[in-house]
mmCIF file of C-alpha atoms and ligand atoms in Angstrom:
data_model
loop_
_atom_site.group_PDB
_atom_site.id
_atom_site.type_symbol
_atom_site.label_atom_id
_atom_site.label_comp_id
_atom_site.label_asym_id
_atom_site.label_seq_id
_atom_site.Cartn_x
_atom_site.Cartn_y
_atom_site.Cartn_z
ATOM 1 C CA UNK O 1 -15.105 64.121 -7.424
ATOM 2 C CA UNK O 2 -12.879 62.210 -9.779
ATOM 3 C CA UNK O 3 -10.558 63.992 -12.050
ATOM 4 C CA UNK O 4 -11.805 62.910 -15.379
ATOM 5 C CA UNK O 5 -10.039 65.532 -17.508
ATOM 6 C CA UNK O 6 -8.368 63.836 -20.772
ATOM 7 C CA UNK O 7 -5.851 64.740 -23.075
ATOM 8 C CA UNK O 8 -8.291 66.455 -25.746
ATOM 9 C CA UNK O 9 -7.351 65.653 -28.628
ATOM 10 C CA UNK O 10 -10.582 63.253 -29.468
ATOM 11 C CA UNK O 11 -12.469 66.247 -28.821
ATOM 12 C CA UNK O 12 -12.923 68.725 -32.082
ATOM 13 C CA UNK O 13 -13.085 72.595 -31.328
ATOM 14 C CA UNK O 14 -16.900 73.522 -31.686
ATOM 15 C CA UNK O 15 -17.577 76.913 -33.018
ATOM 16 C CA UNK O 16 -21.554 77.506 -33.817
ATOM 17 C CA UNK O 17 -22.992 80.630 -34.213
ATOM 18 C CA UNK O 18 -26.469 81.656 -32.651
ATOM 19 C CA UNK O 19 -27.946 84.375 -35.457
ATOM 20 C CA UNK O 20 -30.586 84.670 -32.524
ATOM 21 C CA UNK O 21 -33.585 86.968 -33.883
ATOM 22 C CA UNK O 22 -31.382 88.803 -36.493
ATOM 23 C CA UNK O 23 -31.200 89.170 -40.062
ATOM 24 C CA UNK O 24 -33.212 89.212 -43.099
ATOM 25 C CA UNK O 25 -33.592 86.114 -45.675
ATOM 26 C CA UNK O 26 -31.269 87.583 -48.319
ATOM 27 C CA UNK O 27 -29.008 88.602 -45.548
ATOM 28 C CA UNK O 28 -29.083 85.557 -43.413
ATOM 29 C CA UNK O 29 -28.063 83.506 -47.392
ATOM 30 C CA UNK O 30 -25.365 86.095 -47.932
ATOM 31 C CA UNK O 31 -23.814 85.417 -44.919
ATOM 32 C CA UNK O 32 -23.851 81.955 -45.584
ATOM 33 C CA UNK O 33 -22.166 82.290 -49.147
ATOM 34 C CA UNK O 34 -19.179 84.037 -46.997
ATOM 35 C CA UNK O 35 -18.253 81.962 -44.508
ATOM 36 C CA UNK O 36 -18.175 79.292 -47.287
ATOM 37 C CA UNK O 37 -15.793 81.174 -48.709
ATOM 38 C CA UNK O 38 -13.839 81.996 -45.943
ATOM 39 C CA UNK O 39 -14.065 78.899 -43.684
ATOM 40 C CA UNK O 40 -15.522 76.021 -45.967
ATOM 41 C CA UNK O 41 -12.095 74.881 -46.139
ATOM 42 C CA UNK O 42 -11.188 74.052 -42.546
ATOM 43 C CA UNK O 43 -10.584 71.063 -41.862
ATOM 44 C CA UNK O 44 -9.744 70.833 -37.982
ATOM 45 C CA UNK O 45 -12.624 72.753 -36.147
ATOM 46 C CA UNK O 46 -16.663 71.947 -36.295
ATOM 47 C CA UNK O 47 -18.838 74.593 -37.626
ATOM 48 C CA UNK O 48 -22.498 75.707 -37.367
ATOM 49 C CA UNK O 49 -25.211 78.308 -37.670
ATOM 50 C CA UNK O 50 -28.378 78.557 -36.020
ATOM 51 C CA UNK O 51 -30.832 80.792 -38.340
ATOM 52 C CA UNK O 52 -34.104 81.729 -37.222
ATOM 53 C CA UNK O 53 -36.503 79.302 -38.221
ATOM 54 C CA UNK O 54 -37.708 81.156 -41.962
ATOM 55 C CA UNK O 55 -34.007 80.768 -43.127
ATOM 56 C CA UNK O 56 -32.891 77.073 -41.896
ATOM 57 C CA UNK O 57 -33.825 75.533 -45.207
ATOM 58 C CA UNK O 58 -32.556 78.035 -47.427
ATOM 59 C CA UNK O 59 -29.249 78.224 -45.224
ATOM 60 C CA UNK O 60 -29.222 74.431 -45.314
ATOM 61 C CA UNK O 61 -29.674 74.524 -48.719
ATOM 62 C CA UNK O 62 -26.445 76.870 -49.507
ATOM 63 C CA UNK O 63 -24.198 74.700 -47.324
ATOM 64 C CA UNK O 64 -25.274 71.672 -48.180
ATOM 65 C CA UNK O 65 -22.153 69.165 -49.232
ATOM 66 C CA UNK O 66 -19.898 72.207 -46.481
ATOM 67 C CA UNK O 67 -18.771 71.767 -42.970
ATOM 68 C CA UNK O 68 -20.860 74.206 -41.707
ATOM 69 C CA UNK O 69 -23.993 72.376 -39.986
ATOM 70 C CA UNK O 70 -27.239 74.187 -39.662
ATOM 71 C CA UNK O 71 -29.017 73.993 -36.504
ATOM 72 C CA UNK O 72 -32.452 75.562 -34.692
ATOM 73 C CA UNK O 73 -32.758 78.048 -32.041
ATOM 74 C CA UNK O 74 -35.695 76.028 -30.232
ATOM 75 C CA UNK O 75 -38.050 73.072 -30.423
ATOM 76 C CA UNK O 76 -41.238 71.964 -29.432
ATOM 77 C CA UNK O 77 -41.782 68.993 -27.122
ATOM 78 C CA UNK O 78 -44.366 67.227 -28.968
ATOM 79 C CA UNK O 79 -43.820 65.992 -32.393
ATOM 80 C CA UNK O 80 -46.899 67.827 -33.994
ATOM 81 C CA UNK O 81 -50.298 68.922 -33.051
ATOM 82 C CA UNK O 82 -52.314 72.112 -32.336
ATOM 83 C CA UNK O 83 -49.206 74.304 -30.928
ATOM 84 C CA UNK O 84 -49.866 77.807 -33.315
ATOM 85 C CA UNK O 85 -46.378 79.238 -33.590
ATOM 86 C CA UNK O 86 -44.322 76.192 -32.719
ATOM 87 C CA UNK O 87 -41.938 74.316 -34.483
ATOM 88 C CA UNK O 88 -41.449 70.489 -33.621
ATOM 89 C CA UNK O 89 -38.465 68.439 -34.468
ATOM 90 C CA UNK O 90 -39.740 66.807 -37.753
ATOM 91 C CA UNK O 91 -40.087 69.904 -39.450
ATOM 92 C CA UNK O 92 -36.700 71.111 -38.642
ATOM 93 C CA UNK O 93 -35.347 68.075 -39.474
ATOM 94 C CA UNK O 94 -36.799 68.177 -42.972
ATOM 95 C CA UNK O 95 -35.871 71.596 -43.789
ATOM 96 C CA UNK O 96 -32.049 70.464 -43.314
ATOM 97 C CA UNK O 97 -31.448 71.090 -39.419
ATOM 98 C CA UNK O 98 -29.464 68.525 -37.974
ATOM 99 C CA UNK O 99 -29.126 69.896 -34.189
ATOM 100 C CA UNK O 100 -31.172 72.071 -31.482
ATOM 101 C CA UNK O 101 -30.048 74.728 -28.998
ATOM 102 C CA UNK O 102 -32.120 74.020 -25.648
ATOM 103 C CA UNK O 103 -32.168 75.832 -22.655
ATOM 104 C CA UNK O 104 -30.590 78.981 -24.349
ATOM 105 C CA UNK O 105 -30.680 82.047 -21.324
ATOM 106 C CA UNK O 106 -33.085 83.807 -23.334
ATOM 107 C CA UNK O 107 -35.570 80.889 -23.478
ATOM 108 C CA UNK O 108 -35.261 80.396 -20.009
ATOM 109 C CA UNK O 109 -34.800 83.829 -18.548
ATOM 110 C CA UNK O 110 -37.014 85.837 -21.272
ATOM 111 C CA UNK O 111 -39.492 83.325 -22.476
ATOM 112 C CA UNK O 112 -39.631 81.669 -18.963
ATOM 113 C CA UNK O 113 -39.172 77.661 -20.116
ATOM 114 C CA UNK O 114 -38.180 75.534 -16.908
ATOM 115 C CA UNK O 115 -35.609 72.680 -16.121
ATOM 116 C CA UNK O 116 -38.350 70.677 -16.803
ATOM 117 C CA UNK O 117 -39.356 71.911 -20.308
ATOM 118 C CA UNK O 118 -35.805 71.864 -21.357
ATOM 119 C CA UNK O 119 -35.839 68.393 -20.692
ATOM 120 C CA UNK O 120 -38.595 67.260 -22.856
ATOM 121 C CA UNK O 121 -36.798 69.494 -25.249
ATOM 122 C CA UNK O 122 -33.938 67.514 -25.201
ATOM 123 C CA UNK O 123 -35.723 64.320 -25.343
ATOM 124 C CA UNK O 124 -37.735 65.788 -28.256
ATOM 125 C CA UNK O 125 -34.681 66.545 -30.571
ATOM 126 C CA UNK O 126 -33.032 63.511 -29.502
ATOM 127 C CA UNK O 127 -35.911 61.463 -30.128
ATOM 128 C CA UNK O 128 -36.276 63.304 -33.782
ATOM 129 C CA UNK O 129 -32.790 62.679 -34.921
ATOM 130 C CA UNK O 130 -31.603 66.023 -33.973
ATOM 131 C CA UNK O 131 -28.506 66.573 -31.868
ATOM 132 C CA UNK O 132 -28.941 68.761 -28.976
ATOM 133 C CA UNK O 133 -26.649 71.534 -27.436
ATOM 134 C CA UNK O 134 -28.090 72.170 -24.039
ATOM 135 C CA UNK O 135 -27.433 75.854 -22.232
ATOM 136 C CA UNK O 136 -26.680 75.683 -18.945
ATOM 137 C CA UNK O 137 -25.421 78.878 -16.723
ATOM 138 C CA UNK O 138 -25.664 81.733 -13.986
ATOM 139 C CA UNK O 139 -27.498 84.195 -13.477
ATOM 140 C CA UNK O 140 -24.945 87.369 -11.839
ATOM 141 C CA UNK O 141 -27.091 87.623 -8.921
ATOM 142 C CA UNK O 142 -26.193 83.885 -8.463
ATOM 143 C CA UNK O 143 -22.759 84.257 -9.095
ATOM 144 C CA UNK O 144 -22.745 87.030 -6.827
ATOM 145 C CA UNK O 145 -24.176 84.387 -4.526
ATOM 146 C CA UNK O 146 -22.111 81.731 -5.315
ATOM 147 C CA UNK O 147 -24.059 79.508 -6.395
ATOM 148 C CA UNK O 148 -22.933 79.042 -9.494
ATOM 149 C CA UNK O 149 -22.026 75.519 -9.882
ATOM 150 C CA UNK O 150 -25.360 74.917 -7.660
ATOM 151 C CA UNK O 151 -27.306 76.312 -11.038
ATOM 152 C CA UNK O 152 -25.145 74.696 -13.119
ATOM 153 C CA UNK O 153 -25.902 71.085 -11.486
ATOM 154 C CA UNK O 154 -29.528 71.393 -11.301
ATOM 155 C CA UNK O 155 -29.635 72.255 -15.033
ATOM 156 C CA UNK O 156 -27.749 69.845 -16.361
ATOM 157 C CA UNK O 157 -29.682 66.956 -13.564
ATOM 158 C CA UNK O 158 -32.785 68.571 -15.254
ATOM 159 C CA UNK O 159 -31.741 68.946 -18.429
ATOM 160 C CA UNK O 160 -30.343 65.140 -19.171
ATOM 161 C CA UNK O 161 -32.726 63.766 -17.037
ATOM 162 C CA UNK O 162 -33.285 60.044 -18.692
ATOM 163 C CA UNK O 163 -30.752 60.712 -21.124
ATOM 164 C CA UNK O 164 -28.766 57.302 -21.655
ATOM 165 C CA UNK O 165 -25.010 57.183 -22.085
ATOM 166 C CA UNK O 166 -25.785 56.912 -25.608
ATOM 167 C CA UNK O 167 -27.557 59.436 -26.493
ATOM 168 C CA UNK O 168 -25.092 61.688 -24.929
ATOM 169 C CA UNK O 169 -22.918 60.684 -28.097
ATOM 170 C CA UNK O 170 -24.899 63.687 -29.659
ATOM 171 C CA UNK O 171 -25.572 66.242 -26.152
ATOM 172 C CA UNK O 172 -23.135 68.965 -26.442
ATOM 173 C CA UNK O 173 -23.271 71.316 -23.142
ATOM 174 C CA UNK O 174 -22.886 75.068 -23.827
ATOM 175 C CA UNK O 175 -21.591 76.672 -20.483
ATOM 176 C CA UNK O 176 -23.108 80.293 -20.930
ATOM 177 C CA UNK O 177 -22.965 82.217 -17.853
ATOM 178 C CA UNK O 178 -26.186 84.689 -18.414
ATOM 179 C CA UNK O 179 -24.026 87.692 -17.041
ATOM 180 C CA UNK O 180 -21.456 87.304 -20.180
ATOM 181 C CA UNK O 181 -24.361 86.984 -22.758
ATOM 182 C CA UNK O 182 -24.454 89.884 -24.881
ATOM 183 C CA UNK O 183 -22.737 92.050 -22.313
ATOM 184 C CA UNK O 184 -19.470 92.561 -23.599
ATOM 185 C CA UNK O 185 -18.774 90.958 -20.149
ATOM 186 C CA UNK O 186 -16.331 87.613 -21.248
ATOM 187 C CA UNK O 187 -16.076 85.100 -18.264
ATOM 188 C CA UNK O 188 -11.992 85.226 -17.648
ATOM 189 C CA UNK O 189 -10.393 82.304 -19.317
ATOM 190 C CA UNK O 190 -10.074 80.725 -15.538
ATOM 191 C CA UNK O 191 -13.627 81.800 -14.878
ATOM 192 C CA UNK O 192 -14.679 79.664 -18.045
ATOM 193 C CA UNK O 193 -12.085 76.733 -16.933
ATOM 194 C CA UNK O 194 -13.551 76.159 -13.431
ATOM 195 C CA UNK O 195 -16.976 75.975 -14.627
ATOM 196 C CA UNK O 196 -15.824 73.449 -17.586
ATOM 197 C CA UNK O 197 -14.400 71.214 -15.186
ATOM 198 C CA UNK O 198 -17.109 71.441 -13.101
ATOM 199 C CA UNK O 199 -19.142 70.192 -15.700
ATOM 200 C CA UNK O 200 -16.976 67.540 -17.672
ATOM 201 C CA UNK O 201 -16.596 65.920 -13.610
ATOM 202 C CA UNK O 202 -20.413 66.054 -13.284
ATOM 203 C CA UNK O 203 -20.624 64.154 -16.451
ATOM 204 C CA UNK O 204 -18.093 61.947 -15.121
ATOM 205 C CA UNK O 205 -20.092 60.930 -11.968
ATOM 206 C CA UNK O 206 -23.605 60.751 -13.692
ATOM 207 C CA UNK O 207 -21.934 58.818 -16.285
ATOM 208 C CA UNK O 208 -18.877 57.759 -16.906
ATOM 209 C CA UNK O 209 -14.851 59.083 -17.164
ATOM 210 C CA UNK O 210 -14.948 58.096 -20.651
ATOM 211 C CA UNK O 211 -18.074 59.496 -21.747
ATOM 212 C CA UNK O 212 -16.975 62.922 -19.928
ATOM 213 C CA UNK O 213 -13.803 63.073 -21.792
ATOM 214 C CA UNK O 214 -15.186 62.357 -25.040
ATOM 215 C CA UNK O 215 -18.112 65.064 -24.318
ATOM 216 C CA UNK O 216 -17.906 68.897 -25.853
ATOM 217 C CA UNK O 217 -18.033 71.889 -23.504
ATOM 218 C CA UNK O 218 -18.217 74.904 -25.495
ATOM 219 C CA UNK O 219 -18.566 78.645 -23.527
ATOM 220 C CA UNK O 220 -20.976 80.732 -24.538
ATOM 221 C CA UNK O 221 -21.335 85.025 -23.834
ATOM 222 C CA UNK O 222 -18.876 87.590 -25.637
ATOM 223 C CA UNK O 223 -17.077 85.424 -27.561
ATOM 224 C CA UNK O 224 -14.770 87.505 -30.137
ATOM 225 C CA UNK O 225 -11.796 86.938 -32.579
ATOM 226 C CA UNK O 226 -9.462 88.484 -29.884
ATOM 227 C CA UNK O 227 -10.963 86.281 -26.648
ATOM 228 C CA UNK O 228 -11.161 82.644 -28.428
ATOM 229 C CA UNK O 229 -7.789 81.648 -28.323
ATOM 230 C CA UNK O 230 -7.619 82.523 -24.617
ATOM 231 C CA UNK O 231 -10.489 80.502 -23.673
ATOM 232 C CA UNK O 232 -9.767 77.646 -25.640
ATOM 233 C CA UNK O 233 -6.266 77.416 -23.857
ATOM 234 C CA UNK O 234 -8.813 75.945 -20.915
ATOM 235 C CA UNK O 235 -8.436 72.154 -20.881
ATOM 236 C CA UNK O 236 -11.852 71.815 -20.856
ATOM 237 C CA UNK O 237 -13.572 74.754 -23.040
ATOM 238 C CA UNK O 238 -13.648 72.938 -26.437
ATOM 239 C CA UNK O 239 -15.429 75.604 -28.554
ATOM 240 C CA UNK O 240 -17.799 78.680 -28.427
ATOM 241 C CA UNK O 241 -21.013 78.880 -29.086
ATOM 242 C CA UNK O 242 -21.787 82.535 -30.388
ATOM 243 C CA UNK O 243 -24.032 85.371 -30.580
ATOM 244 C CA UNK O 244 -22.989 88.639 -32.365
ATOM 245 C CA UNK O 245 -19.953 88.363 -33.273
ATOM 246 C CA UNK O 246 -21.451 85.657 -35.636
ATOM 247 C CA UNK O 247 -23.188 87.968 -38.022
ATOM 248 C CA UNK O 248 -20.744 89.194 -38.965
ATOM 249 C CA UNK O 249 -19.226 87.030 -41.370
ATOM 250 C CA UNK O 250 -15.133 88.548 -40.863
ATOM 251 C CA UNK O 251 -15.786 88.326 -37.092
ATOM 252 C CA UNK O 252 -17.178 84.710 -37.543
ATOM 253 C CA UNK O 253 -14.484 83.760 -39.683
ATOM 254 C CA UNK O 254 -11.747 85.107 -37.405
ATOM 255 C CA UNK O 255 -13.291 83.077 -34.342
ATOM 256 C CA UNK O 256 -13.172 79.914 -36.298
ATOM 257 C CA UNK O 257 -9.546 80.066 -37.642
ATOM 258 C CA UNK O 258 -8.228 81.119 -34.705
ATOM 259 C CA UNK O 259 -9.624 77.463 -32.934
ATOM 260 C CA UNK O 260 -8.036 76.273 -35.852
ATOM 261 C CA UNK O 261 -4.576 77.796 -35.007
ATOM 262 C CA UNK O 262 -4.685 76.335 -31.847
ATOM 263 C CA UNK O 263 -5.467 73.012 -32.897
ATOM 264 C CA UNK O 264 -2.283 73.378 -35.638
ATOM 265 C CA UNK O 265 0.036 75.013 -32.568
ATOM 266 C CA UNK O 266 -0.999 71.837 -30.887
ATOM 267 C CA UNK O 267 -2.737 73.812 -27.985
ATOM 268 C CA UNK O 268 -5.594 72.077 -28.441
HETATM 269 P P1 PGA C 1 -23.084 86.780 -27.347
HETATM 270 O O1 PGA C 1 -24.213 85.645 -27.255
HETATM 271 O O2 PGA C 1 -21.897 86.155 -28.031
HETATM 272 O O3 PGA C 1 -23.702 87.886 -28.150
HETATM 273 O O4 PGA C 1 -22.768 87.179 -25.962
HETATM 274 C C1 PGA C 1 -23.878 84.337 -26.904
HETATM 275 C C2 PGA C 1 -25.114 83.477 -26.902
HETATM 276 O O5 PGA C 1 -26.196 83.969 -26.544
HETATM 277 O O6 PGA C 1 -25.052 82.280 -27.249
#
């Protein structure tokens, strides 16, 4: 494969945080308030929350005008109909969401959803105005195996399946090995690197070297105020998407401006 690795500096660090099935309304709105008023300020890094669906429009609502973007957890395919207990893209949109984890491990590995069905889950927030971070990762068994990168191909061939060079403008991938994901278990920064690559050259072949450099990679599983700035030093981890070290909003907040101190060291 082609080396398509770029200097980075088109590409903004990407911190979002996945509240998962946590929190209550009040507490999902406090924790909102705070990180406005302990990130709303930064300037150099990308911010987000994904709330359970009951608090996207009230989140939205507080961080309206901010830097913090809300996002869902899931979508539905189809863009209404008889689907009790599912939640299509033109909802979210109108209750201030303006992008859609797919493919998260727990979806796939707890709720059982398929390559396939993250596909038309792409296509369906894509196709509703939403932008789309799509999960992709191992299993330990398959790392044991090594077949990671084997996984991690067939997801994202799945997973972008008919997606044009264009709408990849608003795909980010989230490289989440499934082993790391609420473990405690971090992949190593190299760990994390090799799979990046892997990725950002796969996007290179399908598409183009351009389109790979200019695409965001963040790493998903563990992520914590003292294992950011290590993982970010990889040339091609360009956030963190994370679970709970997000609700908590000092934890959050430390996460966030320490990708911001490596973007003003100029590490990033
Ligand atoms: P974690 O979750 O940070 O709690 O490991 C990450 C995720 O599921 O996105």
């Amino acid at each position: 494969m082609s080396d398509t690795r770029k200097p980075r500096a088109p590409r903004r660090p990407y911190i979002a945080g996945n509240w998962k099935m946590h929190l209550t309304l009040d507490e999902a709105v406090r924790l909102a308030d705070e990180l406005k008023r302990r990130v709303g300020r930064i300037r150099s890094v990308d911010m987000a929350v994904v709330p359970s669906f009951p608090f996207i429009a009230s989140v939205a609502e507080r961080l309206r005008g901010e830097r913090i973007a809300v996002g869902a957890q899931d979508i539905h395919p189809a863009p209404s109909g008889a689907y009790t207990g599912g939640v299509s893209g033109p909802p979210l949109r109108s209750a201030g969401a303006t992008f859609v984890l797919v493919g998260h491990s727990e979806r796939r590995h707890v709720f059982g959803e398929s390559d396939g069905l993250c596909a038309e889950k792409v296509h369906a927030g894509l196709d509703h105005g939403l932008d789309v971070v799509l999960c992709v990762g191992e299993k330990l068994t398959e790392r044991q195996s090594q077949m990671t990168f084997e996984v991690v191909e067939r997801q994202l061939r799945t997973g972008l399946e008919g997606v044009g060079a264009a709408a990849m403008a608003h795909v980010t991938i989230a490289y989440e090995p499934v082993w790391a994901i609420g473990t405690g278990l971090t992949a190593t920064p190299a760990q994390a690197q090799e799979v990046h690559r892997f990725i950002r050259e796969w996007l290179g072949d399908r598409y183009d070297a351009a389109l790979a450099a200019a695409t965001r990679i963040q790493y998903g599983g563990s992520v914590k105020p003292d294992n950011v700035a290590g993982l970010l030093d990889g040339p091609d981890v360009d956030g963190g998407l994370v679970g709970g070290a997000s609700l908590d909003a000092g934890g959050f907040a430390a996460i966030i401006t320490a990708a911001a101190e490596t973007v003003s060291r100029g590490d990033f």
